[in-house]
Short mmCIF file of C-alpha atoms and ligand atoms in Angstrom, two decimals:
data_model
loop_
_atom_site.label_atom_id
_atom_site.label_comp_id
_atom_site.label_asym_id
_atom_site.label_seq_id
_atom_site.Cartn_x
_atom_site.Cartn_y
_atom_site.Cartn_z
CA MET A 1 102.87 56.99 -185.44
CA SER A 2 104.10 53.55 -184.38
CA ASP A 3 104.23 52.60 -180.72
CA GLU A 4 107.70 51.65 -179.46
CA VAL A 5 108.18 49.68 -176.25
CA GLN A 6 111.20 49.99 -173.97
CA ARG A 7 111.67 47.05 -171.64
CA VAL A 8 113.27 47.38 -168.21
CA LYS A 9 113.97 44.22 -166.21
CA VAL A 10 113.65 44.60 -162.46
CA ILE A 11 113.80 42.49 -159.32
CA ASP A 12 111.73 43.78 -156.41
CA SER A 13 112.37 43.07 -152.75
CA HIS A 14 111.51 44.55 -149.42
CA THR A 15 113.84 45.07 -146.47
CA ALA A 16 111.96 45.20 -143.17
CA GLY A 17 108.95 46.47 -145.13
CA GLU A 18 110.74 49.09 -147.27
CA PRO A 19 110.77 48.25 -150.99
CA THR A 20 113.78 48.16 -153.32
CA ARG A 21 113.48 47.78 -157.10
CA VAL A 22 116.79 46.74 -158.66
CA VAL A 23 117.08 47.51 -162.39
CA ILE A 24 119.05 44.61 -163.83
CA ASP A 25 118.60 45.41 -167.54
CA GLY A 26 117.38 48.40 -169.57
CA LEU A 27 119.88 51.15 -168.78
CA PRO A 28 121.23 53.20 -171.69
CA LYS A 29 124.45 51.73 -173.11
CA SER A 30 127.60 53.60 -172.03
CA ASP A 31 131.29 52.97 -171.25
CA LEU A 32 131.08 55.12 -168.09
CA ALA A 33 132.34 53.73 -164.78
CA GLY A 34 131.53 54.82 -161.24
CA SER A 35 128.36 55.41 -159.23
CA VAL A 36 128.76 59.17 -159.08
CA VAL A 37 129.50 59.46 -162.80
CA TRP A 38 126.57 57.19 -163.67
CA ARG A 39 124.27 59.05 -161.26
CA ASP A 40 125.09 62.39 -162.89
CA PHE A 41 124.73 60.95 -166.40
CA LEU A 42 121.37 59.32 -165.63
CA ARG A 43 120.10 62.38 -163.74
CA ASP A 44 121.12 64.83 -166.46
CA GLN A 45 120.21 62.80 -169.56
CA HIS A 46 117.81 59.99 -168.61
CA ASP A 47 115.85 61.17 -165.59
CA TRP A 48 112.66 59.91 -167.28
CA LEU A 49 113.84 56.36 -166.50
CA ARG A 50 113.86 57.12 -162.74
CA THR A 51 110.30 58.44 -162.81
CA ALA A 52 109.11 55.63 -165.11
CA VAL A 53 110.51 53.01 -162.69
CA ALA A 54 109.81 54.65 -159.29
CA CYS A 55 106.57 56.58 -159.78
CA GLU A 56 103.03 55.39 -160.45
CA PRO A 57 101.67 53.60 -162.41
CA ARG A 58 104.71 51.20 -162.43
CA GLY A 59 105.99 52.18 -158.99
CA HIS A 60 104.65 54.08 -155.99
CA GLU A 61 105.76 56.79 -153.59
CA ALA A 62 107.61 54.49 -151.18
CA MET A 63 109.62 52.78 -153.93
CA VAL A 64 113.41 53.07 -153.83
CA GLY A 65 115.13 52.10 -157.06
CA ALA A 66 118.69 50.87 -157.56
CA TYR A 67 120.50 50.91 -160.90
CA LEU A 68 123.37 48.41 -161.14
CA VAL A 69 126.26 50.16 -162.90
CA GLU A 70 129.92 49.55 -163.73
CA PRO A 71 132.02 50.41 -160.62
CA THR A 72 135.24 52.44 -160.68
CA GLN A 73 137.17 49.85 -158.67
CA SER A 74 137.63 46.35 -160.04
CA ASP A 75 137.34 44.83 -156.53
CA CYS A 76 133.70 45.98 -156.27
CA VAL A 77 131.06 43.46 -157.30
CA THR A 78 128.93 46.33 -158.68
CA GLY A 79 128.28 50.01 -158.51
CA VAL A 80 124.80 51.21 -157.50
CA VAL A 81 122.82 54.41 -158.00
CA PHE A 82 119.86 54.77 -155.62
CA PHE A 83 116.80 56.86 -156.43
CA ASN A 84 113.19 57.43 -155.46
CA ASN A 85 110.17 59.39 -156.66
CA ALA A 86 111.82 62.69 -155.64
CA GLY A 87 115.41 62.27 -156.92
CA TYR A 88 118.69 60.51 -156.12
CA LEU A 89 120.05 59.28 -152.77
CA HIS A 90 123.72 59.31 -151.73
CA GLY A 91 123.55 55.98 -149.91
CA CYS A 92 120.79 53.61 -148.87
CA LEU A 93 121.26 50.63 -146.56
CA HIS A 94 117.84 49.02 -146.75
CA GLY A 95 118.46 49.31 -150.51
CA THR A 96 121.95 47.79 -150.18
CA ILE A 97 120.40 44.85 -148.32
CA GLY A 98 117.82 44.54 -151.13
CA VAL A 99 120.60 44.72 -153.74
CA THR A 100 122.53 42.02 -151.84
CA VAL A 101 119.66 39.50 -151.79
CA THR A 102 119.08 40.30 -155.47
CA LEU A 103 122.75 39.73 -156.40
CA ALA A 104 122.72 36.49 -154.41
CA HIS A 105 119.56 35.40 -156.25
CA LEU A 106 121.34 36.11 -159.56
CA GLY A 107 124.42 34.17 -158.43
CA ARG A 108 126.57 37.28 -158.63
CA LEU A 109 128.08 37.25 -155.12
CA LYS A 110 131.26 35.48 -154.09
CA GLU A 111 131.74 33.88 -150.69
CA GLY A 112 132.89 36.18 -147.91
CA GLU A 113 133.15 39.94 -148.34
CA ASN A 114 131.72 41.72 -151.38
CA LYS A 115 132.24 45.44 -151.92
CA ILE A 116 129.56 47.63 -153.46
CA GLU A 117 130.27 51.15 -154.71
CA THR A 118 127.63 53.79 -153.99
CA PRO A 119 127.71 57.57 -154.45
CA ALA A 120 128.27 57.82 -150.65
CA GLY A 121 131.33 55.52 -150.79
CA ILE A 122 132.12 51.82 -150.69
CA VAL A 123 130.11 49.51 -148.43
CA THR A 124 130.85 45.86 -147.69
CA VAL A 125 128.38 42.97 -147.49
CA ARG A 126 128.45 39.19 -147.23
CA PRO A 127 126.03 36.75 -148.90
CA PRO A 128 122.67 36.65 -147.10
CA GLU A 129 121.95 34.05 -144.46
CA ASP A 130 118.23 33.27 -144.49
CA GLY A 131 117.70 36.77 -145.96
CA TRP A 132 119.74 38.50 -143.24
CA VAL A 133 122.50 40.80 -144.47
CA SER A 134 125.05 42.85 -142.53
CA VAL A 135 126.33 45.98 -144.24
CA GLU A 136 129.51 47.71 -143.14
CA ASN A 137 128.64 51.28 -144.00
CA VAL A 138 130.70 54.36 -144.84
CA ARG A 139 132.15 56.50 -142.02
CA SER A 140 129.36 58.21 -140.11
CA TRP A 141 129.61 61.09 -137.67
CA ARG A 142 127.73 63.68 -135.66
CA HIS A 143 128.26 67.04 -137.31
CA ALA A 144 126.45 69.21 -134.73
CA ALA A 145 124.61 68.47 -131.47
CA GLY A 146 121.37 70.01 -130.18
CA VAL A 147 120.82 72.40 -133.09
CA PRO A 148 117.72 74.55 -132.46
CA VAL A 149 115.24 75.42 -135.18
CA ASP A 150 111.92 77.28 -134.92
CA VAL A 151 109.25 75.27 -136.70
CA PRO A 152 106.03 77.12 -137.59
CA GLY A 153 103.10 75.55 -135.74
CA TRP A 154 105.40 73.46 -133.52
CA GLY A 155 107.72 75.89 -131.78
CA ARG A 156 111.42 75.43 -131.07
CA VAL A 157 112.79 71.96 -131.84
CA HIS A 158 116.30 70.67 -131.06
CA GLY A 159 118.09 67.98 -133.02
CA ASP A 160 121.50 66.58 -133.94
CA VAL A 161 122.82 66.87 -137.48
CA ALA A 162 124.62 63.68 -138.57
CA TRP A 163 125.90 61.88 -141.66
CA GLY A 164 125.20 58.18 -142.10
CA GLY A 165 125.44 58.05 -145.90
CA ASN A 166 122.78 60.80 -146.17
CA TRP A 167 122.30 63.93 -144.05
CA PHE A 168 119.92 63.55 -141.12
CA TYR A 169 118.38 65.77 -138.44
CA LEU A 170 117.65 63.57 -135.42
CA ILE A 171 114.99 64.59 -132.88
CA GLU A 172 114.02 62.98 -129.56
CA ALA A 173 110.22 63.08 -129.58
CA GLY A 174 109.71 63.25 -125.81
CA ASP A 175 106.13 64.48 -125.24
CA MET A 176 106.12 66.50 -128.47
CA ILE A 177 104.73 63.82 -130.79
CA LYS A 178 103.75 60.15 -130.60
CA VAL A 179 106.10 57.89 -132.61
CA ASP A 180 103.50 55.33 -133.59
CA PHE A 181 102.13 53.82 -136.79
CA SER A 182 98.67 55.18 -135.86
CA ASN A 183 100.10 58.70 -136.07
CA LEU A 184 101.59 58.68 -139.59
CA SER A 185 99.99 61.81 -140.99
CA GLN A 186 100.96 63.96 -137.99
CA LEU A 187 104.51 62.57 -138.08
CA THR A 188 104.70 63.33 -141.81
CA ASN A 189 103.40 66.89 -141.36
CA PHE A 190 105.77 67.51 -138.44
CA THR A 191 108.90 66.20 -140.18
CA CYS A 192 108.09 68.02 -143.44
CA ALA A 193 107.70 71.25 -141.41
CA VAL A 194 111.05 70.61 -139.67
CA ARG A 195 112.80 70.00 -143.00
CA ASP A 196 111.29 73.16 -144.52
CA ALA A 197 112.40 75.15 -141.45
CA LEU A 198 115.97 73.79 -141.64
CA ASN A 199 116.15 74.66 -145.35
CA ALA A 200 114.64 78.11 -144.80
CA ARG A 201 117.22 78.89 -142.09
CA GLY A 202 120.15 77.54 -144.09
CA ILE A 203 120.89 74.74 -141.60
CA THR A 204 122.87 72.08 -143.47
CA GLY A 205 125.37 69.29 -143.04
CA ALA A 206 129.07 69.71 -143.87
CA ASP A 207 129.89 71.41 -147.19
CA ASN A 208 126.33 72.78 -147.33
CA GLY A 209 124.97 69.25 -147.66
CA GLU A 210 121.19 69.45 -147.75
CA ILE A 211 119.47 67.74 -144.81
CA ASP A 212 116.84 65.77 -146.69
CA HIS A 213 116.06 63.05 -144.10
CA ILE A 214 114.40 63.79 -140.73
CA GLU A 215 114.28 61.20 -137.94
CA VAL A 216 112.11 61.26 -134.84
CA PHE A 217 112.84 58.83 -132.00
CA GLY A 218 110.43 57.55 -129.38
CA ALA A 219 110.17 54.72 -126.89
CA PRO A 220 110.08 51.19 -128.34
CA THR A 221 106.78 49.33 -128.25
CA ASP A 222 108.36 46.31 -126.53
CA ASP A 223 111.69 45.24 -125.07
CA GLU A 224 112.81 43.77 -128.42
CA ALA A 225 114.21 47.17 -129.41
CA ASP A 226 116.11 50.06 -127.81
CA SER A 227 114.16 52.75 -129.63
CA LYS A 228 111.55 53.26 -132.35
CA ASN A 229 111.86 55.80 -135.17
CA PHE A 230 109.93 57.53 -137.89
CA VAL A 231 112.07 58.61 -140.85
CA LEU A 232 111.00 61.10 -143.50
CA CYS A 233 112.77 60.42 -146.81
CA PRO A 234 113.35 62.96 -149.62
CA GLY A 235 109.85 63.79 -150.91
CA ARG A 236 106.98 63.21 -148.49
CA GLU A 237 107.25 59.45 -147.96
CA TYR A 238 108.37 57.74 -144.78
CA ASP A 239 110.77 54.81 -144.57
CA ARG A 240 108.90 51.59 -143.78
CA SER A 241 112.12 50.20 -142.27
CA ALA A 242 114.22 51.80 -139.53
CA CYS A 243 116.35 53.35 -142.34
CA GLY A 244 119.89 51.98 -142.46
CA THR A 245 121.66 55.26 -143.15
CA GLY A 246 119.45 56.83 -140.47
CA THR A 247 120.38 54.07 -138.02
CA SER A 248 124.04 54.75 -138.87
CA ALA A 249 123.56 58.46 -138.10
CA LYS A 250 121.88 57.48 -134.81
CA LEU A 251 124.76 55.13 -133.91
CA ALA A 252 127.25 57.95 -134.60
CA CYS A 253 125.30 60.31 -132.29
CA LEU A 254 124.99 57.69 -129.54
CA HIS A 255 128.72 56.98 -129.72
CA ALA A 256 129.59 60.69 -129.75
CA SER A 257 127.57 61.21 -126.56
CA GLY A 258 129.11 58.17 -124.82
CA LYS A 259 125.86 56.13 -124.93
CA LEU A 260 127.10 53.38 -127.27
CA GLN A 261 130.47 51.66 -126.94
CA VAL A 262 132.35 49.59 -129.49
CA GLY A 263 131.07 45.99 -129.21
CA GLN A 264 127.56 46.94 -128.02
CA THR A 265 124.49 46.25 -130.19
CA TRP A 266 121.75 48.83 -130.72
CA LYS A 267 118.35 47.55 -131.88
CA GLN A 268 116.52 50.20 -133.83
CA ALA A 269 112.85 49.56 -134.60
CA GLY A 270 111.21 51.36 -137.49
CA ILE A 271 107.66 52.63 -137.52
CA LEU A 272 106.33 49.16 -138.52
CA GLY A 273 108.18 47.57 -135.60
CA THR A 274 110.74 45.74 -137.79
CA ILE A 275 114.30 45.95 -136.48
CA PHE A 276 117.78 46.83 -137.73
CA GLU A 277 120.65 45.80 -135.49
CA GLY A 278 123.61 48.15 -135.39
CA SER A 279 127.09 48.32 -133.92
CA VAL A 280 130.14 50.52 -134.44
CA GLU A 281 133.90 50.54 -134.80
CA GLU A 282 135.78 53.76 -134.21
CA ALA A 283 136.96 55.43 -137.42
CA ALA A 284 140.55 56.71 -137.61
CA GLU A 285 139.36 60.10 -138.95
CA GLY A 286 136.78 60.47 -136.15
CA GLY A 287 133.21 59.26 -135.99
CA VAL A 288 132.39 55.59 -136.50
CA ILE A 289 132.14 52.81 -139.07
CA PRO A 290 128.65 51.39 -138.46
CA THR A 291 127.51 47.89 -139.31
CA VAL A 292 123.76 47.51 -139.83
CA LYS A 293 121.97 44.19 -140.17
CA GLY A 294 118.49 43.63 -141.61
CA ARG A 295 116.43 41.08 -143.51
CA ALA A 296 115.10 41.25 -147.06
CA PHE A 297 112.77 39.13 -149.18
CA ILE A 298 112.49 39.07 -152.97
CA THR A 299 108.90 39.86 -153.96
CA ALA A 300 108.92 39.88 -157.78
CA GLU A 301 110.97 39.47 -160.94
CA SER A 302 109.41 41.37 -163.80
CA GLU A 303 109.78 43.41 -166.94
CA LEU A 304 108.42 46.95 -167.02
CA HIS A 305 107.04 48.13 -170.36
CA VAL A 306 107.32 51.78 -171.33
CA HIS A 307 105.20 52.49 -174.41
CA SER A 308 106.07 55.62 -176.40
CA SER A 309 102.32 56.27 -176.90
CA ASP A 310 101.54 55.97 -173.15
CA PRO A 311 100.67 59.39 -171.66
CA PHE A 312 102.30 58.11 -168.45
CA ALA A 313 105.36 56.55 -170.12
CA HIS A 314 107.55 58.55 -167.74
CA GLY A 315 105.35 58.02 -164.69
CA ILE A 316 102.93 60.31 -162.90
CA VAL A 317 105.24 63.02 -161.62
CA SER A 318 104.03 65.35 -158.89
CA SER A 319 105.59 68.79 -158.58
CA SER A 320 105.41 68.90 -154.73
O1 PYC B 1 117.82 52.43 -145.44
O2 PYC B 1 119.34 53.96 -145.75
C1 PYC B 1 118.21 53.54 -145.88
C2 PYC B 1 117.22 54.38 -146.60
C3 PYC B 1 117.39 55.64 -147.08
C4 PYC B 1 116.19 56.01 -147.68
C5 PYC B 1 115.32 54.96 -147.57
N1 PYC B 1 115.96 53.97 -146.90
#
């Protein structure tokens, strides 16, 4: 049988250490419009493309992919569908920053504001300045404060449930666990156990939204930042950046508890020590409109080859 090759053009970048792979050519042809519609179509009929792009041997567990798709609204520069090795994300701000430097590299941004449609809603960016991009995110809010959950092996944990473009459970580490790069495997085991416990006890965001991101906050390493986090993403991988949607959820919680005012800047370090800067405006419907700023670098422009005869044409997919 003859070997057929499908070619998928990608541009890779990293935002504060967290990778983004933007698929610029190689999607199935379709007249569909809209990030949600495209996400459902790709998930239901072409999920192999996600695993081929995000998983080994072409990708790796930390990779976040972004398909550029036709938006619903003509004033959006593009629609985006975000995904990783485990599935699809609602929103992704490190990814939006990666998409923005990629669009700028391709000459596809206009001066001033550019709107990008994501399954979480429309976000607004401006062309990068020396790689720095500010994203005005979707409305973010604290859904519930101090929610207790019993975590096997760890005892009772309390956290806030908040939306920042994904659903988060936010925990202050205190003396419970060290938020440090040297402690990655314990942080991963802890946050996976928390997420399992939340799911087992039916603790969700609004409209039964699954809490698939867990954030743990500790003291910053130096006075460059206000706080340092570890963020577990869907699957078992951690965010190398401070997680933009997670920072938005944090800003919403800080504002809800009177610890962050409009006009103040919050500097959130991620587990590598790289920083996202955040601020808020009050949203008319309650909660806040966060703006998160971070820096991205393009790392590669390449063409992925997917051979029909390759036993790993669709990636190495783990069931866990
Ligand atoms: O930056 O929003 C983010 C994000 C979500 C998952 C990985 N990064």
